[in-house]
PDB file of C-alpha atoms and ligand atoms in Angstrom:
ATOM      1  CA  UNK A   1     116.867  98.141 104.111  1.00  0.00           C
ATOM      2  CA  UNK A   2     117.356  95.308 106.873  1.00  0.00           C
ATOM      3  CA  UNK A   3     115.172  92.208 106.458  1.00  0.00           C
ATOM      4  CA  UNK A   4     112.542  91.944 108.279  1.00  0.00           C
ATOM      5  CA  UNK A   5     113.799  89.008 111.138  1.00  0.00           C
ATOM      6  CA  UNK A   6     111.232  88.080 113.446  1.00  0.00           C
ATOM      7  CA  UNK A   7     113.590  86.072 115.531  1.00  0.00           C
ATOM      8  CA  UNK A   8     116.196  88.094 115.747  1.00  0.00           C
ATOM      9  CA  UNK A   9     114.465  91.090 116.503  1.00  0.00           C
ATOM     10  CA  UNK A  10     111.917  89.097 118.822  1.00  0.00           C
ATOM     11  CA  UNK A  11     115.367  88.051 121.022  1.00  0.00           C
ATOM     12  CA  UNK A  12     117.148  91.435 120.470  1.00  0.00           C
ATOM     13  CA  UNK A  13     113.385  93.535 122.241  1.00  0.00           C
ATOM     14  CA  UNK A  14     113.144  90.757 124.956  1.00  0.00           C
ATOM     15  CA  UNK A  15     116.394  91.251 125.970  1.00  0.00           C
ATOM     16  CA  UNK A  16     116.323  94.642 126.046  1.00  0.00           C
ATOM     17  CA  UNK A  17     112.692  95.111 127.599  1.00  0.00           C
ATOM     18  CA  UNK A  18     114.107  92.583 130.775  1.00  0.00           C
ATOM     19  CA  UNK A  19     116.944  94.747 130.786  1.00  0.00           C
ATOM     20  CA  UNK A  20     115.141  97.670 131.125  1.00  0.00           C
ATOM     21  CA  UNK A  21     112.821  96.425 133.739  1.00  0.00           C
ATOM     22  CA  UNK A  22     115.849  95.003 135.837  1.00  0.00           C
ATOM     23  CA  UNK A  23     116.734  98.426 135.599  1.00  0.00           C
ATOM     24  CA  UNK A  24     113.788  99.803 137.380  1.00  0.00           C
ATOM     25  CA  UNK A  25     113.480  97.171 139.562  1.00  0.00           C
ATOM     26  CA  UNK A  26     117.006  98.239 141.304  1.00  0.00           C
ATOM     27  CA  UNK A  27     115.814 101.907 141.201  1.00  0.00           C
ATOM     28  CA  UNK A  28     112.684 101.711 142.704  1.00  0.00           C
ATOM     29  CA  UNK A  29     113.220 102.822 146.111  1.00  0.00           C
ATOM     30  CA  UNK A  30     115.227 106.032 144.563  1.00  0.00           C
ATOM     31  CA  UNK A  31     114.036 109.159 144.991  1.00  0.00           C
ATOM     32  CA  UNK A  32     111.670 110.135 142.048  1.00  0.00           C
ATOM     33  CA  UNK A  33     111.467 113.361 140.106  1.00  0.00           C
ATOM     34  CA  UNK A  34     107.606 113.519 139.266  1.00  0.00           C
ATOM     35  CA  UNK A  35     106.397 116.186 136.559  1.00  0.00           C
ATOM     36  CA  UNK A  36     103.136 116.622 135.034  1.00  0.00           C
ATOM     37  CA  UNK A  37     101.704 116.569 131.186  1.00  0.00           C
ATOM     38  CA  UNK A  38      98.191 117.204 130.245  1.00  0.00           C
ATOM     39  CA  UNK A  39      97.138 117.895 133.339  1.00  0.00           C
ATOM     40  CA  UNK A  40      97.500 117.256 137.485  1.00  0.00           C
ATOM     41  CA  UNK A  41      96.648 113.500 136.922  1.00  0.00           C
ATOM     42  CA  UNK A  42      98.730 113.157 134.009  1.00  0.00           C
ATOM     43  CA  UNK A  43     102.481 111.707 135.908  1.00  0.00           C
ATOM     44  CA  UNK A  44     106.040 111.373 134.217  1.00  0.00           C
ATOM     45  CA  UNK A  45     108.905 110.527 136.005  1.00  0.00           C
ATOM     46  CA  UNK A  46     112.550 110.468 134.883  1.00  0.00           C
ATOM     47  CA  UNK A  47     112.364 106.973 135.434  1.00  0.00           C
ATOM     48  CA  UNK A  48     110.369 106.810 132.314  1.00  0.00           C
ATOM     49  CA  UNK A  49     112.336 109.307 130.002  1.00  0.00           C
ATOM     50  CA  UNK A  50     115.572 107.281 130.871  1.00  0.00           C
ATOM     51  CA  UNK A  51     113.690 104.071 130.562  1.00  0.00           C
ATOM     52  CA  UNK A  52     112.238 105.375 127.124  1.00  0.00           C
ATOM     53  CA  UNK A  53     116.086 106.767 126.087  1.00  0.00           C
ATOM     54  CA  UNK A  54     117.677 103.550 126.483  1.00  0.00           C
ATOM     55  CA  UNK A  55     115.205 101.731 123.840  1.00  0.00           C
ATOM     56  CA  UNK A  56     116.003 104.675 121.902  1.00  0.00           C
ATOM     57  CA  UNK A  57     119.718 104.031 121.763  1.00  0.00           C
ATOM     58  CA  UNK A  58     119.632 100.879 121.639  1.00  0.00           C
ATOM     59  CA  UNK A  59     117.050 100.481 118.533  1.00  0.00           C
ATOM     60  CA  UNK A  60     118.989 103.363 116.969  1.00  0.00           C
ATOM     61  CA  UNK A  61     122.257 102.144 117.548  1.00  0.00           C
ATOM     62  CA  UNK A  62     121.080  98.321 115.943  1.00  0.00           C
ATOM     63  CA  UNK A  63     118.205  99.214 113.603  1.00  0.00           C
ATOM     64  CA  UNK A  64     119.054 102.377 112.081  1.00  0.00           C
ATOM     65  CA  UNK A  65     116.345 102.703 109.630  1.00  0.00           C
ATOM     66  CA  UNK A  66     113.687 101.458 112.193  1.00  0.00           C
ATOM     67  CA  UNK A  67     111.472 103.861 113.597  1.00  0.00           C
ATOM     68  CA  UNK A  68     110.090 104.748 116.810  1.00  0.00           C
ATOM     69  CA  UNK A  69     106.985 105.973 118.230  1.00  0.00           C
ATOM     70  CA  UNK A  70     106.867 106.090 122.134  1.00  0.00           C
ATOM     71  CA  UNK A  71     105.211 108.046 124.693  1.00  0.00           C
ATOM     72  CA  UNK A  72     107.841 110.669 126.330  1.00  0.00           C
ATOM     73  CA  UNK A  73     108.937 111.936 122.757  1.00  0.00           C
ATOM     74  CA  UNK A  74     112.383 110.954 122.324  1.00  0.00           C
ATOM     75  CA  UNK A  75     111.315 109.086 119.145  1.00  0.00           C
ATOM     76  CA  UNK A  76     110.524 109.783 115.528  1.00  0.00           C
ATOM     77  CA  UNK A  77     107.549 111.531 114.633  1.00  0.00           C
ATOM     78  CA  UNK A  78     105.250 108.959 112.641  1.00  0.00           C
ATOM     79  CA  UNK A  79     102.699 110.021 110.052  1.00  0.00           C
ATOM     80  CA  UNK A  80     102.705 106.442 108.667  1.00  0.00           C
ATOM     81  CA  UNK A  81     103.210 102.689 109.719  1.00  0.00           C
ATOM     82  CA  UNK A  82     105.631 102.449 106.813  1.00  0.00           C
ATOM     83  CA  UNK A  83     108.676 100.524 107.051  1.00  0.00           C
ATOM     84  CA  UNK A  84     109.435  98.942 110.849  1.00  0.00           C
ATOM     85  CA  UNK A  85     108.126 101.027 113.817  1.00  0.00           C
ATOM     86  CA  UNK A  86     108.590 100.079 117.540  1.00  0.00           C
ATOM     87  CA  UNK A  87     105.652 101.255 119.090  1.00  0.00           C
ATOM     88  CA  UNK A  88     107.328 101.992 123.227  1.00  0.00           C
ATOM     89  CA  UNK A  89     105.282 102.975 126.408  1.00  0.00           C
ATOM     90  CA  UNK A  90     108.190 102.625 128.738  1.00  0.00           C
ATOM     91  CA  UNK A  91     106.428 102.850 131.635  1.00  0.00           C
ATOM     92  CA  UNK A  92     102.624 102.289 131.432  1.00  0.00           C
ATOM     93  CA  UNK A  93     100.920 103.047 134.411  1.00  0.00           C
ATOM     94  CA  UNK A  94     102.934 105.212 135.615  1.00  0.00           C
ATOM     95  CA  UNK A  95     100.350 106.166 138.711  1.00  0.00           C
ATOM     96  CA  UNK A  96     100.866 102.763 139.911  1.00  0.00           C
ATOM     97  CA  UNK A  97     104.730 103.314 139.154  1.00  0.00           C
ATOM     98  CA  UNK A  98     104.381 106.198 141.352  1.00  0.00           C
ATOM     99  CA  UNK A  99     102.071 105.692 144.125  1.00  0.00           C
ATOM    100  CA  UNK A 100     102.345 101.666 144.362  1.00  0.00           C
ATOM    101  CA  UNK A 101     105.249 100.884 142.857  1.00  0.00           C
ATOM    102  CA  UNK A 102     104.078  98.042 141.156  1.00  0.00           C
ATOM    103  CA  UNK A 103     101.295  97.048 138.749  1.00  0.00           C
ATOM    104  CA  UNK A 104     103.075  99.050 135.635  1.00  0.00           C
ATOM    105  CA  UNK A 105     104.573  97.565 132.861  1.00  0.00           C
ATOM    106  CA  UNK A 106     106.596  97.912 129.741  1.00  0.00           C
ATOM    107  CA  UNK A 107     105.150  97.627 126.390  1.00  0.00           C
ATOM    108  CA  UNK A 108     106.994  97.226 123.278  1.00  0.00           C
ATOM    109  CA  UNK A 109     105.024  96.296 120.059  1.00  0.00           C
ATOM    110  CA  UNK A 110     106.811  95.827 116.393  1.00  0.00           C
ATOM    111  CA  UNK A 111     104.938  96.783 113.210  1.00  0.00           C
ATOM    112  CA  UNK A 112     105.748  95.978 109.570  1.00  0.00           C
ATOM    113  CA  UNK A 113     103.683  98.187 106.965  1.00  0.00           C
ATOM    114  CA  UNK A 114     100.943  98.539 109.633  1.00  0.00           C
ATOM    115  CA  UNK A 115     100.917  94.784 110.402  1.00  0.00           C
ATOM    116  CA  UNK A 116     101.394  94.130 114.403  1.00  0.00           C
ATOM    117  CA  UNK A 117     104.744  91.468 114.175  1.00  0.00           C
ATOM    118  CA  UNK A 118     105.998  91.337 117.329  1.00  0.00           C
ATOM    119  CA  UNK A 119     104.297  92.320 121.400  1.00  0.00           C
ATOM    120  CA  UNK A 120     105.646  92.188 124.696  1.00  0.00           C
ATOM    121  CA  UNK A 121     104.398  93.331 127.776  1.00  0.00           C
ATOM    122  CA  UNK A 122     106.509  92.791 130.801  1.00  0.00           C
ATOM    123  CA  UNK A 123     105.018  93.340 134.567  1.00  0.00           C
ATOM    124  CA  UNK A 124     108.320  94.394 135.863  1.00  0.00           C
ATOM    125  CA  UNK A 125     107.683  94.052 139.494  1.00  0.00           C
ATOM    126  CA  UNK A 126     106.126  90.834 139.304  1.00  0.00           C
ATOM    127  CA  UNK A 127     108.583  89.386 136.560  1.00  0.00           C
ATOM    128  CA  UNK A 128     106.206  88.184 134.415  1.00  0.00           C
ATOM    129  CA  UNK A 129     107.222  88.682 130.128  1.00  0.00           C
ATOM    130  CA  UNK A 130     103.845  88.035 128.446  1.00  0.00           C
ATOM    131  CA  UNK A 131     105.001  88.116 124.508  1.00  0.00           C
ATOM    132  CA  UNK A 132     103.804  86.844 120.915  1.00  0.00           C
ATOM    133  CA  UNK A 133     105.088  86.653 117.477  1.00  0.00           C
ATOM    134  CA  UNK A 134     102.584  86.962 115.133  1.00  0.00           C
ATOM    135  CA  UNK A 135     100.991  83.594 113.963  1.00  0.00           C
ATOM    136  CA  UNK A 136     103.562  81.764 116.808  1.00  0.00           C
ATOM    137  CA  UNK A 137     100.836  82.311 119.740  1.00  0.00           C
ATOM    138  CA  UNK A 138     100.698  84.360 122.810  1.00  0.00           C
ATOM    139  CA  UNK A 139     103.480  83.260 125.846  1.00  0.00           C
ATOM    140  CA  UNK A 140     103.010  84.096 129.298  1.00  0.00           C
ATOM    141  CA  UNK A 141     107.088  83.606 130.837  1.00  0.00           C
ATOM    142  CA  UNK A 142     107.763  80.988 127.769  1.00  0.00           C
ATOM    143  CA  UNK A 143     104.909  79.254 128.789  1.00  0.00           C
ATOM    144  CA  UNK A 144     102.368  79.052 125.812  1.00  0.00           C
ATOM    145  CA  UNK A 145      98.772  80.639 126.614  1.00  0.00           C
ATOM    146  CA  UNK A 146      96.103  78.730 125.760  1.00  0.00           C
ATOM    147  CA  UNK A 147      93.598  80.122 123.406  1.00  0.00           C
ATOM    148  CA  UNK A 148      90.369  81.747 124.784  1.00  0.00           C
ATOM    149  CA  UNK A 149      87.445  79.256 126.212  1.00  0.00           C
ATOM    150  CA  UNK A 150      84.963  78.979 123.231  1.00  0.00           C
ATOM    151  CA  UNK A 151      82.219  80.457 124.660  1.00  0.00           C
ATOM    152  CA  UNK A 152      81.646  83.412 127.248  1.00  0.00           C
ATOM    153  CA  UNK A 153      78.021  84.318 128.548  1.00  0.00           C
ATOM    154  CA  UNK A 154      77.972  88.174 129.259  1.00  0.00           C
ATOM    155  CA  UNK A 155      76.164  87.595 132.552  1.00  0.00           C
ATOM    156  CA  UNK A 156      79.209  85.757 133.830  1.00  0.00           C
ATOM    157  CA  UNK A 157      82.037  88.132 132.524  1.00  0.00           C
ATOM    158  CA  UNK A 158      84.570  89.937 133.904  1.00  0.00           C
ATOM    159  CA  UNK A 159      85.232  92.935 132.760  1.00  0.00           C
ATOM    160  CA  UNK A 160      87.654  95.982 133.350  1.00  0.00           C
ATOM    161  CA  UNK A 161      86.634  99.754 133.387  1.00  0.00           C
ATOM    162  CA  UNK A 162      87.602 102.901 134.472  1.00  0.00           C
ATOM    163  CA  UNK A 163      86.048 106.050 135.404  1.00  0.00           C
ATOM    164  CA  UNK A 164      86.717 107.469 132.117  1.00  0.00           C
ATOM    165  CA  UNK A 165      83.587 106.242 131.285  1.00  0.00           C
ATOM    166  CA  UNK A 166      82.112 108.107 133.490  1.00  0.00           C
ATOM    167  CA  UNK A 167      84.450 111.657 132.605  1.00  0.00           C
ATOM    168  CA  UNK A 168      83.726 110.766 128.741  1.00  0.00           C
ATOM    169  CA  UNK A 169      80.624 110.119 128.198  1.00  0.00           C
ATOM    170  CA  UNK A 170      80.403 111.571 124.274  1.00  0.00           C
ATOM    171  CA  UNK A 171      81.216 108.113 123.117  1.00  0.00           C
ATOM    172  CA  UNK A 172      78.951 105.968 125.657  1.00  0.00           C
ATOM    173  CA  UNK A 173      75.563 106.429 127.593  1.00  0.00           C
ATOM    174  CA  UNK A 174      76.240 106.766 131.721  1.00  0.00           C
ATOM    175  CA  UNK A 175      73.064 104.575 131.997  1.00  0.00           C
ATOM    176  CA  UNK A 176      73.804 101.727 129.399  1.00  0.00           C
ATOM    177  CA  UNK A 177      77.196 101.818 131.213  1.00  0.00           C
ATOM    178  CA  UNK A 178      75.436 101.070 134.415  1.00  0.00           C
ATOM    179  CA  UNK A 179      73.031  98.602 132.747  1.00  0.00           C
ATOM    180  CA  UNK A 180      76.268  96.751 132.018  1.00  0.00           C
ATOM    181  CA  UNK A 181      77.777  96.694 134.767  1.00  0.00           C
ATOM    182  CA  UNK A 182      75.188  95.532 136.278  1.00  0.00           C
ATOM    183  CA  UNK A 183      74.997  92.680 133.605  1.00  0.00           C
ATOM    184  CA  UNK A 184      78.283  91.327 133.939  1.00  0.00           C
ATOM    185  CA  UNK A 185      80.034  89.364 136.630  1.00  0.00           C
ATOM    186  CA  UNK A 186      82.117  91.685 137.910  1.00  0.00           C
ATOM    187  CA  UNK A 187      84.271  94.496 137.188  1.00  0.00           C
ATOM    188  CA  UNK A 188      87.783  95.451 137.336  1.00  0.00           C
ATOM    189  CA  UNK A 189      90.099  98.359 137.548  1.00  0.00           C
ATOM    190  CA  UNK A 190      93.787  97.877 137.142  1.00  0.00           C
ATOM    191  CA  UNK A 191      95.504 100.970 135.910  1.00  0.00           C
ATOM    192  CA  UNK A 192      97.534  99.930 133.400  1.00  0.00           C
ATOM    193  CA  UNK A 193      96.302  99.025 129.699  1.00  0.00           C
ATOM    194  CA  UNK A 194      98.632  97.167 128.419  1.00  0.00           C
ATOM    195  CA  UNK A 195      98.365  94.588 131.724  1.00  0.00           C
ATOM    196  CA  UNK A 196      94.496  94.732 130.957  1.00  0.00           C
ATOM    197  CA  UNK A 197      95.445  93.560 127.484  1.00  0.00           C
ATOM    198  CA  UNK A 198      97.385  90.663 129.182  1.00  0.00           C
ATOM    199  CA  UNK A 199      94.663  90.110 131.398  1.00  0.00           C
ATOM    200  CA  UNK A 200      92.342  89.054 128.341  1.00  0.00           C
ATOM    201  CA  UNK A 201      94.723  87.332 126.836  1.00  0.00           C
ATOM    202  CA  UNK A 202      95.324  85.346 129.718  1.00  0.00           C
ATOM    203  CA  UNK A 203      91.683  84.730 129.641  1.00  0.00           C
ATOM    204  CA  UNK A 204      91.746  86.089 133.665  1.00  0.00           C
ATOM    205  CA  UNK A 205      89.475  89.060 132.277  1.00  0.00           C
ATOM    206  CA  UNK A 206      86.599  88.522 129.428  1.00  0.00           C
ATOM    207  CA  UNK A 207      87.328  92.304 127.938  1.00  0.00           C
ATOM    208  CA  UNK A 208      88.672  95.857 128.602  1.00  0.00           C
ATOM    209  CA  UNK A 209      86.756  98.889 127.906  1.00  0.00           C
ATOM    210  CA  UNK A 210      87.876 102.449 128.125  1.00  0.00           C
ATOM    211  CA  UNK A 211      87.743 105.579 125.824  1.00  0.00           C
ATOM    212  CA  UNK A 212      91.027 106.866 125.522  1.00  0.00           C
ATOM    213  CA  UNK A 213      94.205 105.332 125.019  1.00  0.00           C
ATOM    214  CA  UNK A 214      97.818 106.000 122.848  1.00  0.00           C
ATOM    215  CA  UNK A 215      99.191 103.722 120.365  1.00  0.00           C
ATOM    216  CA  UNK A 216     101.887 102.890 123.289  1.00  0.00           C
ATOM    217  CA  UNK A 217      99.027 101.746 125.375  1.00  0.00           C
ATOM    218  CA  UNK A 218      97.760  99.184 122.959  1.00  0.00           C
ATOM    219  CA  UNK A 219     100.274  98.381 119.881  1.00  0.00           C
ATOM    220  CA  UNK A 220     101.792  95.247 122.415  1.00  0.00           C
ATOM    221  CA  UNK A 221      98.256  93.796 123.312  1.00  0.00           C
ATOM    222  CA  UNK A 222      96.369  94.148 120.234  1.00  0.00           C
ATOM    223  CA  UNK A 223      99.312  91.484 118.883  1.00  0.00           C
ATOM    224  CA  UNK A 224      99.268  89.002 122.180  1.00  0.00           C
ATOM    225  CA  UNK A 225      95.180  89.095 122.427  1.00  0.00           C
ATOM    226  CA  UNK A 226      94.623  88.414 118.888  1.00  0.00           C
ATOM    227  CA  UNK A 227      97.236  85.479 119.064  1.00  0.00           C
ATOM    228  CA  UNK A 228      94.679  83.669 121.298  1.00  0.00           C
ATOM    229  CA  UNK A 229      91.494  84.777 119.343  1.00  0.00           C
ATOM    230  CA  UNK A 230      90.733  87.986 121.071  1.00  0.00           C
ATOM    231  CA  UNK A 231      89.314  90.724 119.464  1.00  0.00           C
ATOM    232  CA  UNK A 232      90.103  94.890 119.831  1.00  0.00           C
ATOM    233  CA  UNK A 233      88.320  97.479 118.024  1.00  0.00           C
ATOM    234  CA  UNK A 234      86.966 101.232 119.234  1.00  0.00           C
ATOM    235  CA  UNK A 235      84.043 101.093 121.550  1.00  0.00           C
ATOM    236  CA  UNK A 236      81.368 101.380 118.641  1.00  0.00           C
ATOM    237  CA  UNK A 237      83.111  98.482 116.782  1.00  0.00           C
ATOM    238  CA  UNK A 238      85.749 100.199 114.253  1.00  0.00           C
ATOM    239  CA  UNK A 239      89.109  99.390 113.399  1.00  0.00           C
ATOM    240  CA  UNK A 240      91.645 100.558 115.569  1.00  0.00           C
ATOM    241  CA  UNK A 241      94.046 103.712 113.583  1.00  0.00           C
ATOM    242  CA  UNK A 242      97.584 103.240 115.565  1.00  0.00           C
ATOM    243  CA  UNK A 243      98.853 106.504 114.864  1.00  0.00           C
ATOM    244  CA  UNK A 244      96.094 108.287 116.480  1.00  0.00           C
ATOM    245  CA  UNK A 245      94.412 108.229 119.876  1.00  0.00           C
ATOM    246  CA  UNK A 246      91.664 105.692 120.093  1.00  0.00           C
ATOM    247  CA  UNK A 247      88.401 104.387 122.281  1.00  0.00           C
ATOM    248  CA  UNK A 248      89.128 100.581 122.709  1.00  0.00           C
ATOM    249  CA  UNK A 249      87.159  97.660 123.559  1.00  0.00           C
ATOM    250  CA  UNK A 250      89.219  94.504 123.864  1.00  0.00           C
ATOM    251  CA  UNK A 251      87.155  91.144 124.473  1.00  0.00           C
ATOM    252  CA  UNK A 252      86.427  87.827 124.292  1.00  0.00           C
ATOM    253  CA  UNK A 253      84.968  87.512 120.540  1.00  0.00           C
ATOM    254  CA  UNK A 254      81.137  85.765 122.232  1.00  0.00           C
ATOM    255  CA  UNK A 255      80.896  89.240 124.287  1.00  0.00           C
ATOM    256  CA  UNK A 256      81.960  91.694 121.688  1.00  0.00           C
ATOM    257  CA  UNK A 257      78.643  92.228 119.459  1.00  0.00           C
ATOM    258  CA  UNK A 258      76.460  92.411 122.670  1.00  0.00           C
ATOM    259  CA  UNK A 259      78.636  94.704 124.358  1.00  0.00           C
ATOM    260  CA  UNK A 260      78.817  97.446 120.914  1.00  0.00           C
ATOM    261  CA  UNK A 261      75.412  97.098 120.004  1.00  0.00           C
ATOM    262  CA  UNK A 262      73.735  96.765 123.127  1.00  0.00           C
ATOM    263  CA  UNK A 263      74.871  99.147 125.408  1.00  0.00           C
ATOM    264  CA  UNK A 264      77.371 101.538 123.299  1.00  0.00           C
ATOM    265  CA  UNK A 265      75.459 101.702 119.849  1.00  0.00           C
ATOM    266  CA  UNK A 266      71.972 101.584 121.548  1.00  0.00           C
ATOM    267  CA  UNK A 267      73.090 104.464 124.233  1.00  0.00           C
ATOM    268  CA  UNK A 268      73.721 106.561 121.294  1.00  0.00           C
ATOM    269  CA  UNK A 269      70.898 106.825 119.318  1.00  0.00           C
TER     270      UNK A 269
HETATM  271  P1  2AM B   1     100.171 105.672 131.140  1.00  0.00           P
HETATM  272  O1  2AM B   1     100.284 105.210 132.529  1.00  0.00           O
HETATM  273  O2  2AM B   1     101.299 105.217 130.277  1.00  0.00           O
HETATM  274  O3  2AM B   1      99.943 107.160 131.046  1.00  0.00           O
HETATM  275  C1  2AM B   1      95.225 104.061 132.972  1.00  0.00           C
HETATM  276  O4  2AM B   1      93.871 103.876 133.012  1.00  0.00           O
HETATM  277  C2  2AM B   1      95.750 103.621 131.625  1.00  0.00           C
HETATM  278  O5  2AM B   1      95.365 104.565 130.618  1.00  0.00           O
HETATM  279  C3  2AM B   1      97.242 103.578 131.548  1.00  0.00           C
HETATM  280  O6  2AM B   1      97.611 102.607 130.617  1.00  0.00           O
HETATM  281  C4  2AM B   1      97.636 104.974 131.104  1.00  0.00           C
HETATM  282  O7  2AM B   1      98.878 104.992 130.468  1.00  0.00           O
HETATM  283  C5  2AM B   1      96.512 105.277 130.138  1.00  0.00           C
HETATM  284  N1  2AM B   1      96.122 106.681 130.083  1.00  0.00           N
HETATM  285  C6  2AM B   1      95.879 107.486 131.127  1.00  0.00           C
HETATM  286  N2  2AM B   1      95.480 108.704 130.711  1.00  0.00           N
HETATM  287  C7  2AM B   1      95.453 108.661 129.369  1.00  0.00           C
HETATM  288  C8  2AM B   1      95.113 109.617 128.343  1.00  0.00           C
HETATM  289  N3  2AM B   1      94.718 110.846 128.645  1.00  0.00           N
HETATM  290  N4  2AM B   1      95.240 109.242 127.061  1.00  0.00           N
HETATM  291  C9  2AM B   1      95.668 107.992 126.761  1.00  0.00           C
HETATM  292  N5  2AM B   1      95.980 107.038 127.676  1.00  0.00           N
HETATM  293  C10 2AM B   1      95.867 107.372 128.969  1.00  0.00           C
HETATM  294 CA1   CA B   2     103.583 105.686 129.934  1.00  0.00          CA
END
């Protein structure tokens, strides 16, 4: 069994995860071969199987009894958080990828027995590596991110959203939701989760609320938004389960009690 390194393996991903993105960046004019998944909405590309196949070999080819859980499915198939386990979205956002080309991002997290070691999320278009080893604080281009203001007032927040709220309303009330959007400051929509993450952590958003996303969506932000005292959970306040699907609310700690047990909680009963 290799020993756990956070250094090494923190310079071996972020070399690999620019790599990558320089990659894409040269390809991004190419002509695109665009398939769907779950349904007409749901985009792959090859750019993101290739993109996911080369952190396959590489990891594979380096850290042989690592394992991988990533999006397109040319990892392992994880039942537990045993062991070491990149958790890979190459591409997230791959709408934007497609119809912008810009505002995606790779996201690479590193677990150890279930605990979140090592995140990066890289904006590839903009060029801009937002990373964090776990109890070394959250860096936005090597440039350390300060930790998040004390204090947040929910009337002046900013918050992002999505219309899932709107397609899945099982887990939240349509008219809390509206309540609290109409609380807040403003509200914000920017298609990829794991640059929401960054967002928060950057302290540019207050919190991120939506009611489905992969452990490829998240496993990179939970570790660089708790590194400046953010908080994630599921939208009614439980602990997040990274090998399944999950609801996520990702905030500010002063906003998180009134935003479950105001408007999610209360909409329920
Ligand atoms: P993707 O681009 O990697 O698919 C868009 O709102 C964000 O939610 C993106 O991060 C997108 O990831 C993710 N997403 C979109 N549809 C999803 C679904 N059905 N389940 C989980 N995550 C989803
Ligand atoms: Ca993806």
């Amino acid at each position: 069994m290799t020993e756990f390194n956070h250094n090494k393996l923190y310079q071996d991903a972020k070399s690999w995860v620019l790599e990558a993105g320089k990659i894409i960046r040269e390809q991004i004019d190419e002509p695109l071969t665009i398939d769907t998944k779950s349904n007409v909405n749901d985009l792959v590309t090859t750019m993101d199987k290739e993109t996911e196949k080369y952190f396959v070999d590489k990891i594979k080819s380096k850290y042989s009894d690592h394992l991988l859980l990533s999006e397109e499915g040319f990892g392992d198939e994880i039942n537990t958080m045993d062991g070491t386990v990149w958790i890979i979205d190459p591409i997230d956002g791959t709408m934007n990828f497609v119809q912008q080309k810009r505002n995606f991002a790779i996201s690479v997290g590193i677990y150890h027995d279930g605990i979140g070691e090592i995140g990066l999320i890289y904006n590839v278009m903009d060029d801009v590596l937002y990373s964090a080893i776990k109890g070394e604080g959250a860096y936005k281009n090597g440039n350390k991110i300060p930790s998040l203001e004390k204090h947040v007032d929910i009337e002046k927040a900013m918050i992002g959203l999505n219309h899932f709220w709107l397609c899945e309303n099982r887990l939240v009330d349509e008219k809390m939701m509206q309540k609290l959007v109409r609380k807040v400051r403003g509200t914000r929509t920017y298609g990829s989760a794991a640059l929401e993450f960054a967002f928060v952590a950057e302290g540019i958003m207050d919190g991120y609320l939506t009611m489905r996303l992969s452990p490829w969506d998240i496993a990179a932000g939970i570790i660089i938004v708790n590194e400046v005292g953010g908080v994630t959970t599921t939208v009614s306040g439980e602990e997040v389960n990274m090998i399944k699907n999950n609801s996520i609310l990702v905030c500010h700690p002063s906003i998180q009690e009134t935003i479950i047990n105001d408007y999610i909680l209360k909409g329920k009963k």
